[in-house]
Short mmCIF file of C-alpha atoms in Angstrom, two decimals:
data_model
loop_
_atom_site.label_atom_id
_atom_site.label_comp_id
_atom_site.label_asym_id
_atom_site.label_seq_id
_atom_site.Cartn_x
_atom_site.Cartn_y
_atom_site.Cartn_z
CA MET A 1 0.00 0.00 0.01
CA THR A 2 1.36 3.45 -0.93
CA SER A 3 1.87 6.09 1.75
CA SER A 4 -0.52 8.45 0.05
CA SER A 5 -4.21 7.91 0.80
CA THR A 6 -5.10 9.73 -2.43
CA TYR A 7 -4.33 6.44 -4.26
CA TYR A 8 -7.70 5.22 -2.98
CA ARG A 9 -9.74 8.36 -3.28
CA SER A 10 -11.25 7.74 -6.72
CA ARG A 11 -12.20 4.13 -5.85
CA LEU A 12 -13.70 5.11 -2.50
CA ALA A 13 -15.65 7.93 -4.11
CA ALA A 14 -17.15 5.39 -6.55
CA ILE A 15 -18.16 3.11 -3.64
CA LEU A 16 -19.57 5.81 -1.40
CA MET A 17 -21.21 8.15 -3.84
CA PRO A 18 -23.87 9.43 -3.77
CA THR A 19 -23.98 8.91 0.01
CA VAL A 20 -20.68 10.75 0.56
CA CYS A 21 -19.86 14.10 -0.97
CA SER A 22 -16.55 14.81 0.79
CA MET A 23 -14.33 12.60 2.87
CA VAL A 24 -10.97 12.12 4.51
CA VAL A 25 -9.20 8.79 3.90
CA ALA A 26 -6.67 7.23 6.28
CA PHE A 27 -5.00 3.86 6.80
CA ARG A 28 -4.36 2.66 10.33
CA PRO A 29 -2.31 -0.50 11.01
CA ASN A 30 -4.70 -1.78 13.63
CA CYS A 31 -7.93 -0.72 12.01
CA GLY A 32 -7.35 -0.94 8.28
CA LEU A 33 -8.58 1.53 5.72
CA GLN A 34 -11.11 4.17 6.99
CA ALA A 35 -12.96 7.02 5.35
CA PHE A 36 -14.41 9.84 7.47
CA CYS A 37 -17.32 11.92 6.32
CA GLY A 38 -19.16 14.16 8.72
CA SER A 39 -20.36 12.09 11.66
CA ARG A 40 -19.86 8.78 9.88
CA THR A 41 -16.86 6.50 9.80
CA PHE A 42 -16.64 3.89 7.03
CA TYR A 43 -14.56 0.77 7.77
CA PHE A 44 -13.07 -1.29 4.92
CA ARG A 45 -11.42 -4.61 4.67
CA GLN A 46 -9.09 -6.08 2.06
CA THR A 47 -9.88 -9.26 0.13
CA ASN A 48 -7.53 -11.87 -1.38
CA ASN A 49 -4.76 -10.67 0.92
CA ARG A 50 -3.97 -7.73 -1.26
CA PHE A 51 -4.98 -4.12 -1.33
CA PRO A 52 -5.56 -2.85 -4.88
CA ALA A 53 -8.44 -0.42 -4.79
CA SER A 54 -10.65 -2.71 -6.82
CA ASN A 55 -10.70 -5.26 -3.96
CA ILE A 56 -11.71 -2.87 -1.22
CA ARG A 57 -15.04 -3.88 0.42
CA LEU A 58 -17.06 -1.68 2.73
CA ARG A 59 -17.33 -3.57 6.02
CA ARG A 60 -19.43 -1.27 8.20
CA CYS A 61 -20.37 2.34 8.88
CA ILE A 62 -20.88 3.86 12.32
CA ASP A 63 -22.56 7.17 12.97
CA LYS A 64 -20.86 8.72 15.97
CA HIS A 65 -24.01 10.68 16.95
CA SER A 66 -26.58 7.86 16.83
CA HIS A 67 -24.13 4.97 17.36
CA SER A 68 -26.04 3.24 14.60
CA GLN A 69 -24.76 0.50 12.32
CA CYS A 70 -27.81 0.63 10.02
CA ARG A 71 -26.20 2.28 6.99
CA ILE A 72 -24.07 -0.55 5.72
CA PHE A 73 -23.64 -1.99 2.26
CA SER A 74 -21.02 -3.81 0.19
CA THR A 75 -19.64 -3.59 -3.29
CA SER A 76 -17.06 -5.50 -5.36
CA SER A 77 -15.68 -5.29 -8.85
CA ASP A 78 -14.36 -8.86 -8.86
CA ASN A 79 -15.61 -10.36 -12.11
CA SER A 80 -16.05 -13.82 -10.63
CA ASP A 81 -18.23 -12.37 -7.82
CA ASN A 82 -20.40 -10.59 -10.41
CA LEU A 83 -21.26 -13.91 -12.01
CA LYS A 84 -22.59 -15.33 -8.71
CA ALA A 85 -26.03 -14.88 -7.24
CA ARG A 86 -26.17 -12.28 -4.51
CA VAL A 87 -27.53 -13.76 -1.24
CA LEU A 88 -28.79 -11.80 1.70
CA PHE A 89 -29.14 -13.58 5.12
CA LEU A 90 -31.61 -12.51 7.78
CA GLY A 91 -31.38 -13.95 11.30
CA THR A 92 -30.94 -13.11 14.99
CA PRO A 93 -30.33 -15.85 17.65
CA GLU A 94 -27.57 -18.37 18.10
CA VAL A 95 -29.17 -21.08 16.00
CA ALA A 96 -29.30 -18.63 13.10
CA ALA A 97 -25.70 -17.66 13.67
CA ALA A 98 -24.68 -21.31 13.24
CA SER A 99 -26.61 -21.43 9.98
CA LEU A 100 -24.91 -18.21 8.77
CA GLN A 101 -21.49 -19.71 9.47
CA SER A 102 -22.28 -22.85 7.43
CA ILE A 103 -23.76 -20.82 4.56
CA TYR A 104 -20.69 -18.58 4.44
CA GLU A 105 -18.28 -21.50 4.46
CA ARG A 106 -20.11 -23.09 1.55
CA SER A 107 -20.10 -19.75 -0.33
CA CYS A 108 -16.28 -19.68 -0.16
CA HIS A 109 -15.97 -22.83 -2.24
CA PRO A 110 -14.82 -22.00 -5.79
CA SER A 111 -17.72 -23.83 -7.29
CA SER A 112 -20.31 -22.05 -5.19
CA PRO A 113 -22.98 -20.40 -7.32
CA TYR A 114 -23.62 -17.62 -4.77
CA GLN A 115 -21.91 -15.02 -2.65
CA LEU A 116 -23.07 -13.58 0.69
CA VAL A 117 -23.43 -9.86 0.19
CA GLY A 118 -24.97 -8.86 3.48
CA VAL A 119 -26.61 -9.80 6.74
CA VAL A 120 -29.73 -8.29 8.29
CA THR A 121 -30.29 -8.70 12.03
CA GLN A 122 -32.03 -6.99 14.94
CA PRO A 123 -30.53 -3.79 16.36
CA ASN A 124 -28.23 -3.95 19.36
CA LYS A 125 -30.05 -4.22 22.70
CA ARG A 126 -29.41 -4.68 26.37
CA ARG A 127 -28.82 -8.41 26.78
CA LYS A 128 -27.31 -8.41 30.24
CA LYS A 129 -29.79 -7.13 32.81
CA ARG A 130 -27.36 -6.56 35.67
CA SER A 131 -24.67 -4.68 33.82
CA GLY A 132 -27.00 -3.01 31.34
CA GLN A 133 -24.43 -3.82 28.63
CA VAL A 134 -25.64 -3.30 25.08
CA LEU A 135 -24.62 -6.23 22.87
CA PRO A 136 -25.10 -7.15 19.26
CA THR A 137 -27.09 -10.24 18.28
CA PRO A 138 -25.29 -13.57 17.88
CA VAL A 139 -25.79 -13.28 14.08
CA ALA A 140 -24.17 -9.80 14.11
CA ILE A 141 -21.23 -11.12 16.05
CA VAL A 142 -20.61 -13.88 13.53
CA ALA A 143 -21.13 -11.61 10.56
CA GLU A 144 -18.58 -9.16 12.00
CA GLN A 145 -16.06 -11.96 12.47
CA LEU A 146 -16.57 -13.04 8.87
CA GLY A 147 -16.37 -9.49 7.50
CA ILE A 148 -19.93 -9.55 6.09
CA PRO A 149 -21.71 -6.21 5.83
CA ILE A 150 -24.42 -5.86 8.42
CA LEU A 151 -27.74 -4.02 8.37
CA CYS A 152 -29.75 -3.45 11.54
CA PRO A 153 -33.03 -1.75 10.67
CA GLU A 154 -35.40 -0.92 13.54
CA LYS A 155 -38.23 -2.26 11.32
CA ALA A 156 -37.93 -4.32 8.19
CA ARG A 157 -40.63 -2.17 6.57
CA ASP A 158 -38.60 1.07 6.98
CA ALA A 159 -38.47 2.84 3.67
CA ASP A 160 -34.76 3.71 3.96
CA PHE A 161 -33.86 0.10 4.62
CA LEU A 162 -35.86 -1.19 1.64
CA ASP A 163 -34.41 1.51 -0.54
CA GLU A 164 -30.95 0.44 0.44
CA LEU A 165 -31.70 -3.22 -0.40
CA GLU A 166 -33.15 -2.24 -3.76
CA ASN A 167 -30.48 0.26 -4.83
CA ASP A 168 -27.24 -1.00 -3.16
CA VAL A 169 -27.49 -4.57 -1.93
CA LYS A 170 -29.65 -5.88 -4.79
CA PRO A 171 -30.17 -9.43 -3.49
CA ASP A 172 -30.98 -12.24 -5.93
CA LEU A 173 -31.97 -14.61 -3.08
CA CYS A 174 -32.81 -14.03 0.61
CA ILE A 175 -32.56 -16.53 3.38
CA THR A 176 -34.39 -16.11 6.74
CA ALA A 177 -33.60 -18.10 9.91
CA ALA A 178 -35.47 -16.84 13.03
CA TYR A 179 -35.01 -13.18 12.01
CA GLY A 180 -37.69 -11.88 14.29
CA GLN A 181 -39.51 -9.16 12.20
CA TYR A 182 -42.30 -9.03 9.70
CA LEU A 183 -41.14 -9.00 6.04
CA PRO A 184 -43.29 -6.69 3.97
CA LYS A 185 -44.44 -7.48 0.49
CA ARG A 186 -42.01 -4.96 -0.98
CA PHE A 187 -39.18 -6.93 0.57
CA LEU A 188 -40.42 -10.22 -0.85
CA ALA A 189 -40.64 -8.67 -4.30
CA LEU A 190 -36.94 -7.73 -4.38
CA PRO A 191 -35.03 -11.07 -4.83
CA LYS A 192 -35.68 -12.65 -8.22
CA PHE A 193 -35.19 -16.15 -6.81
CA GLY A 194 -37.41 -15.50 -3.85
CA THR A 195 -36.91 -15.85 -0.06
CA LEU A 196 -36.15 -19.18 1.61
CA ASN A 197 -36.94 -19.86 5.24
CA ILE A 198 -35.81 -22.58 7.74
CA HIS A 199 -38.78 -23.62 9.84
CA PRO A 200 -38.25 -26.28 12.58
CA SER A 201 -41.43 -28.30 12.12
CA LEU A 202 -43.02 -30.73 9.60
CA LEU A 203 -45.17 -28.16 7.83
CA PRO A 204 -48.05 -27.67 7.52
CA ARG A 205 -48.06 -28.96 11.04
CA TRP A 206 -47.15 -26.24 13.54
CA ARG A 207 -47.16 -22.98 11.63
CA GLY A 208 -46.37 -20.03 13.81
CA SER A 209 -44.12 -18.73 16.59
CA SER A 210 -43.39 -21.83 18.68
CA PRO A 211 -43.10 -24.89 16.44
CA VAL A 212 -40.58 -26.91 18.44
CA GLN A 213 -42.26 -26.17 21.77
CA ARG A 214 -45.72 -27.05 20.52
CA SER A 215 -44.59 -30.27 18.78
CA LEU A 216 -42.89 -31.51 21.97
CA GLU A 217 -45.82 -30.49 24.09
CA ALA A 218 -48.08 -32.54 21.82
CA GLY A 219 -45.74 -35.51 22.06
CA ASP A 220 -44.94 -35.55 18.34
CA ASN A 221 -42.48 -38.21 17.24
CA PRO A 222 -41.07 -38.04 14.62
CA VAL A 223 -40.42 -34.24 14.44
CA GLY A 224 -38.66 -32.41 11.68
CA VAL A 225 -37.63 -29.29 9.79
CA THR A 226 -38.81 -27.68 6.55
CA VAL A 227 -37.20 -25.31 4.06
CA LEU A 228 -39.84 -23.30 2.24
CA PHE A 229 -40.44 -20.19 0.18
CA THR A 230 -41.70 -17.25 2.17
CA VAL A 231 -45.07 -15.83 1.08
CA SER A 232 -47.45 -13.33 2.62
CA ALA A 233 -49.33 -15.86 4.78
CA MET A 234 -47.38 -17.12 7.80
CA ASP A 235 -45.31 -20.24 7.06
CA ALA A 236 -47.70 -21.10 4.15
CA GLY A 237 -45.25 -21.06 1.25
CA PRO A 238 -44.51 -24.02 -0.96
CA ILE A 239 -42.07 -26.61 0.47
CA VAL A 240 -38.55 -26.89 -1.01
CA ALA A 241 -37.22 -29.63 1.25
CA GLN A 242 -38.29 -31.47 4.41
CA LYS A 243 -36.79 -34.02 6.77
CA SER A 244 -38.19 -35.91 9.73
CA ILE A 245 -36.25 -37.49 12.61
CA VAL A 246 -37.17 -39.82 15.42
CA ILE A 247 -36.21 -38.43 18.85
CA ASP A 248 -35.85 -39.79 22.34
CA ASP A 249 -38.92 -39.50 24.55
CA ASN A 250 -36.97 -37.32 26.99
CA GLU A 251 -35.35 -34.88 24.49
CA GLN A 252 -36.00 -31.25 25.28
CA ALA A 253 -36.39 -28.14 23.14
CA THR A 254 -33.07 -26.77 24.36
CA THR A 255 -31.19 -29.55 22.45
CA LEU A 256 -33.73 -30.27 19.72
CA LEU A 257 -33.94 -26.76 18.26
CA PRO A 258 -30.22 -26.46 17.44
CA ARG A 259 -30.27 -29.97 15.93
CA LEU A 260 -33.22 -29.17 13.69
CA PHE A 261 -31.58 -25.97 12.51
CA GLU A 262 -28.43 -27.86 11.69
CA ILE A 263 -30.41 -30.36 9.59
CA GLY A 264 -32.39 -27.50 8.06
CA THR A 265 -29.22 -25.69 7.08
CA GLU A 266 -27.97 -28.75 5.25
CA LEU A 267 -31.26 -29.04 3.39
CA LEU A 268 -30.96 -25.35 2.51
CA LEU A 269 -27.42 -25.67 1.25
CA ASP A 270 -28.47 -28.55 -1.02
CA ALA A 271 -31.39 -26.53 -2.31
CA ILE A 272 -29.71 -23.14 -2.98
CA PRO A 273 -27.93 -24.21 -6.26
CA ARG A 274 -31.15 -25.73 -7.56
CA VAL A 275 -33.08 -22.57 -6.75
CA ILE A 276 -30.51 -20.37 -8.41
CA SER A 277 -30.44 -22.62 -11.53
CA GLY A 278 -34.20 -22.40 -11.78
CA GLU A 279 -34.77 -26.09 -11.13
CA ILE A 280 -36.75 -25.22 -7.93
CA THR A 281 -39.22 -22.31 -8.08
CA MET A 282 -42.30 -21.12 -6.29
CA ASP A 283 -44.28 -23.00 -8.95
CA THR A 284 -42.38 -26.30 -8.87
CA ALA A 285 -42.08 -26.54 -5.06
CA THR A 286 -44.62 -28.65 -3.17
CA ALA A 287 -47.79 -26.79 -2.03
CA GLN A 288 -48.87 -27.36 1.54
CA ASP A 289 -52.06 -29.22 2.37
CA GLU A 290 -54.18 -26.58 4.15
CA SER A 291 -56.33 -29.33 5.77
CA LEU A 292 -53.35 -30.46 7.83
CA VAL A 293 -52.48 -27.04 9.32
CA LEU A 294 -51.93 -26.74 13.03
CA ASP A 295 -51.22 -23.43 14.75
CA ALA A 296 -48.10 -23.16 16.96
CA LYS A 297 -49.43 -20.20 18.90
CA MET A 298 -47.18 -18.00 20.98
CA ILE A 299 -46.52 -19.41 24.45
CA ASP A 300 -47.79 -17.54 27.45
CA ALA A 301 -45.72 -17.66 30.58
CA SER A 302 -48.68 -18.94 32.64
CA GLU A 303 -48.60 -22.14 30.58
CA GLY A 304 -45.46 -23.14 32.44
CA ARG A 305 -47.50 -24.17 35.46
CA LEU A 306 -47.94 -27.94 35.79
CA ARG A 307 -51.35 -28.96 37.11
CA PRO A 308 -51.27 -32.62 38.22
CA GLU A 309 -54.91 -32.33 39.27
CA ASP A 310 -55.84 -32.02 35.54
CA MET A 311 -52.81 -33.27 33.60
CA SER A 312 -51.43 -36.80 33.21
CA ALA A 313 -47.75 -37.58 33.84
CA ARG A 314 -47.18 -37.72 30.09
CA GLU A 315 -48.76 -34.31 29.56
CA CYS A 316 -46.69 -32.80 32.35
CA HIS A 317 -43.50 -34.43 31.01
CA ASN A 318 -44.09 -33.19 27.44
CA ARG A 319 -44.61 -29.67 28.71
CA VAL A 320 -41.32 -29.87 30.65
CA ARG A 321 -39.58 -30.95 27.46
CA GLY A 322 -41.28 -28.34 25.26
CA PHE A 323 -40.91 -25.37 27.55
CA SER A 324 -37.35 -26.04 28.66
CA MET A 325 -36.03 -22.90 26.92
CA TRP A 326 -38.89 -20.55 27.85
CA PRO A 327 -40.86 -20.07 30.03
CA GLY A 328 -39.87 -23.20 31.94
CA THR A 329 -42.26 -25.28 34.05
CA TYR A 330 -43.07 -25.25 37.74
CA VAL A 331 -45.29 -26.67 40.40
CA TYR A 332 -46.42 -25.35 43.77
CA LEU A 333 -45.43 -27.43 46.79
CA GLN A 334 -46.23 -27.27 50.47
CA ILE A 335 -43.29 -28.28 52.61
CA GLY A 336 -43.92 -29.25 56.19
CA GLU A 337 -46.96 -27.97 58.11
CA GLU A 338 -50.24 -27.19 56.31
CA GLU A 339 -50.11 -23.52 57.37
CA ASN A 340 -46.77 -23.02 55.59
CA GLU A 341 -46.74 -20.78 52.51
CA PRO A 342 -46.73 -22.50 49.10
CA VAL A 343 -43.30 -22.84 47.55
CA LYS A 344 -42.81 -22.42 43.77
CA VAL A 345 -40.36 -25.03 42.44
CA LYS A 346 -39.22 -25.34 38.82
CA VAL A 347 -39.26 -28.74 37.22
CA VAL A 348 -36.12 -28.82 35.08
CA GLU A 349 -35.93 -32.49 34.07
CA SER A 350 -38.36 -35.42 34.29
CA ARG A 351 -39.45 -38.72 32.90
CA VAL A 352 -42.61 -40.86 32.94
CA LEU A 353 -42.69 -44.14 34.94
CA GLU A 354 -44.45 -47.11 33.44
CA GLU A 355 -46.03 -48.08 36.74
CA ALA A 356 -49.25 -46.60 38.10
CA MET A 357 -50.03 -45.66 41.68
CA ASP A 358 -53.08 -44.74 43.75
CA ALA A 359 -53.80 -41.05 43.28
CA THR A 360 -52.19 -38.90 45.99
CA ASN A 361 -50.64 -35.40 46.25
CA VAL A 362 -47.83 -36.60 48.50
CA ILE A 363 -44.37 -36.48 46.79
CA GLU A 364 -41.72 -38.99 47.79
CA ILE A 365 -38.35 -40.00 46.36
CA GLY A 366 -38.01 -43.43 44.75
CA PRO A 367 -36.50 -46.36 46.72
CA LYS A 368 -33.52 -46.96 44.42
CA LYS A 369 -30.23 -45.05 44.05
CA GLY A 370 -30.69 -42.42 41.31
CA ASP A 371 -34.45 -42.36 41.57
CA GLY A 372 -36.27 -39.02 41.33
CA LEU A 373 -39.22 -37.50 43.15
CA ARG A 374 -42.43 -39.37 42.38
CA LEU A 375 -45.27 -36.99 41.64
CA VAL A 376 -48.56 -38.89 41.20
CA CYS A 377 -51.13 -37.22 38.93
CA TYR A 378 -54.91 -37.34 39.16
CA ASP A 379 -55.15 -40.46 37.02
CA GLY A 380 -52.51 -42.42 38.89
CA SER A 381 -49.77 -41.90 36.27
CA VAL A 382 -46.36 -41.08 37.80
CA LEU A 383 -44.08 -38.24 36.78
CA GLU A 384 -40.56 -38.81 38.08
CA VAL A 385 -38.89 -35.42 38.71
CA LEU A 386 -35.15 -35.75 38.23
CA LYS A 387 -34.01 -32.11 38.61
CA VAL A 388 -35.64 -29.14 40.31
CA GLN A 389 -34.87 -25.51 41.10
CA PRO A 390 -36.41 -24.02 44.23
CA ALA A 391 -36.88 -20.25 44.29
CA THR A 392 -33.56 -18.36 44.76
CA ARG A 393 -31.62 -21.64 44.50
CA SER A 394 -29.50 -23.35 41.81
CA VAL A 395 -30.67 -26.40 39.88
CA MET A 396 -30.29 -29.59 41.91
CA ASP A 397 -31.03 -33.27 41.57
CA ALA A 398 -33.89 -34.99 43.45
CA LYS A 399 -31.58 -36.43 46.10
CA SER A 400 -30.12 -33.07 47.02
CA PHE A 401 -33.64 -31.56 47.22
CA THR A 402 -34.77 -34.40 49.46
CA ASN A 403 -31.76 -34.00 51.79
CA GLY A 404 -32.65 -30.38 52.22
CA LEU A 405 -36.18 -31.28 53.42
CA GLN A 406 -34.80 -32.84 56.61
CA GLY A 407 -37.66 -35.31 56.78
CA ARG A 408 -40.44 -32.78 56.22
CA ARG A 409 -43.53 -33.91 54.25
CA VAL A 410 -44.07 -32.52 50.76
CA VAL A 411 -47.31 -32.34 48.79
CA TRP A 412 -48.22 -30.67 45.48
CA LEU A 413 -50.95 -28.05 45.57
CA SER A 414 -53.73 -27.32 43.13
CA ASP A 415 -55.69 -24.48 44.77
CA VAL A 416 -53.00 -21.80 44.65
CA ASP A 417 -53.91 -18.22 43.58
CA GLU A 418 -50.64 -17.03 42.03
CA SER A 419 -51.63 -13.39 42.36
CA THR A 420 -51.47 -13.70 46.13
CA ILE A 421 -47.92 -15.11 46.20
CA LYS A 422 -45.46 -12.54 47.54
CA GLY A 423 -42.94 -11.54 44.88
CA TYR A 424 -44.54 -13.83 42.32
CA ARG A 425 -43.37 -13.45 38.72
CA HIS A 426 -42.79 -15.79 35.82
CA GLU A 427 -39.12 -16.42 35.26
CA CYS A 428 -37.07 -17.85 32.43
CA THR A 429 -35.05 -21.02 33.08
CA ALA A 430 -32.40 -20.07 30.55
CA ASN A 431 -30.88 -16.93 29.11
CA GLN A 432 -32.71 -14.05 27.45
CA THR A 433 -32.11 -15.30 23.95
CA CYS A 434 -34.35 -18.28 24.58
CA MET A 435 -37.44 -16.16 24.61
CA GLU A 436 -36.22 -14.23 21.62
CA ILE A 437 -36.08 -17.41 19.61
CA CYS A 438 -39.78 -17.99 20.35
CA PHE A 439 -40.64 -14.55 19.06
CA SER A 440 -38.31 -14.82 16.09
CA PHE A 441 -40.48 -17.47 14.45
CA LEU A 442 -43.60 -15.42 14.91
CA PHE A 443 -42.39 -12.47 12.86
CA VAL A 444 -40.86 -14.30 9.89
CA ALA A 445 -44.14 -14.05 7.91
CA ALA A 446 -44.80 -11.13 5.68
CA LEU A 447 -47.47 -8.50 5.86
#
């Protein structure tokens, strides 16, 4: 690289115009090439381990007044890149970040028919309650590591954002994976090959915001994942690819969701070349059978309460599995004397015993080493609770919980008015991103 920054001025002007009318260019050893214009700083990266001006790619732009990273785009004059389809990825949580990594790695193969030209994700937000620290989404973190331009619109229907896609990014194909916002019709009209979505259910079963949670709650086996075209109606587009898997009766959403996304990403990677070549289109993909549609409605926190007086052991167990990410499941216990206040205890892990018992609300630990707490439901079926979390305590196994009782009697309660419980509130059993995943599936449909 020459010592004079004027060497790059003409190339940078071509990249930044008409957005930038005057600028100062500088090269910093630790930061790379930068261009300063008013309140904005444009960061560039080099490609192919060389720095001719034709290989400069705009990486991100930060406005020092708004601290926004929304005005970001990319450009390249590499002839081989121009022959490839331009793919835009939209996603937010960790499962989507893993998909982005795989899609990017496949795009780097010389025979890949596409290039990743940008990533769209949710704006930065406070993700650590105690410190108040503002952090980017998992997808934004991976995109930054890979040097992929990032856009973070407040709303996907914002006119400026859509203008930028249409005039600068110009995607040929869009991919959504738990993005978390509505996609307007104007967005769907932009990519000539359409928009593909990874949905973790066997569509048309479980359309909506909580497909994995609802499928486990219902006791579905097998379960699966679908790659489909996005249309205006929620999760109603024609199916490109689908795969079902048989799961263990005790598998929870916490482990199943990443597994389904991994399988869905492989299906997607196999489908992308066929979509770009025109072999798979909206017309040739498989239409969904509307008579088989089931709604995966958004989960309410109150659904986390287990009610043995009305639910069988299997129903309780499936809810523990399905709601392991958010909102978690819990039961009210009375420990010791009858006048003692009800205690809210989270049920973290369970299984169903084959044996039946006489109905009772008394909870006792099993006779063998490694046995859990035996909770007998109204119909005599037995839920064995293996791990619990009492209020203000860490997760513990059944034996540790029993040791802490010091011989006191425990019963489950049905007639508890939660509004009267001091300090009552619904809590998440995992980190904040768990709930975000639930909401991400809801907003992937278009207006």
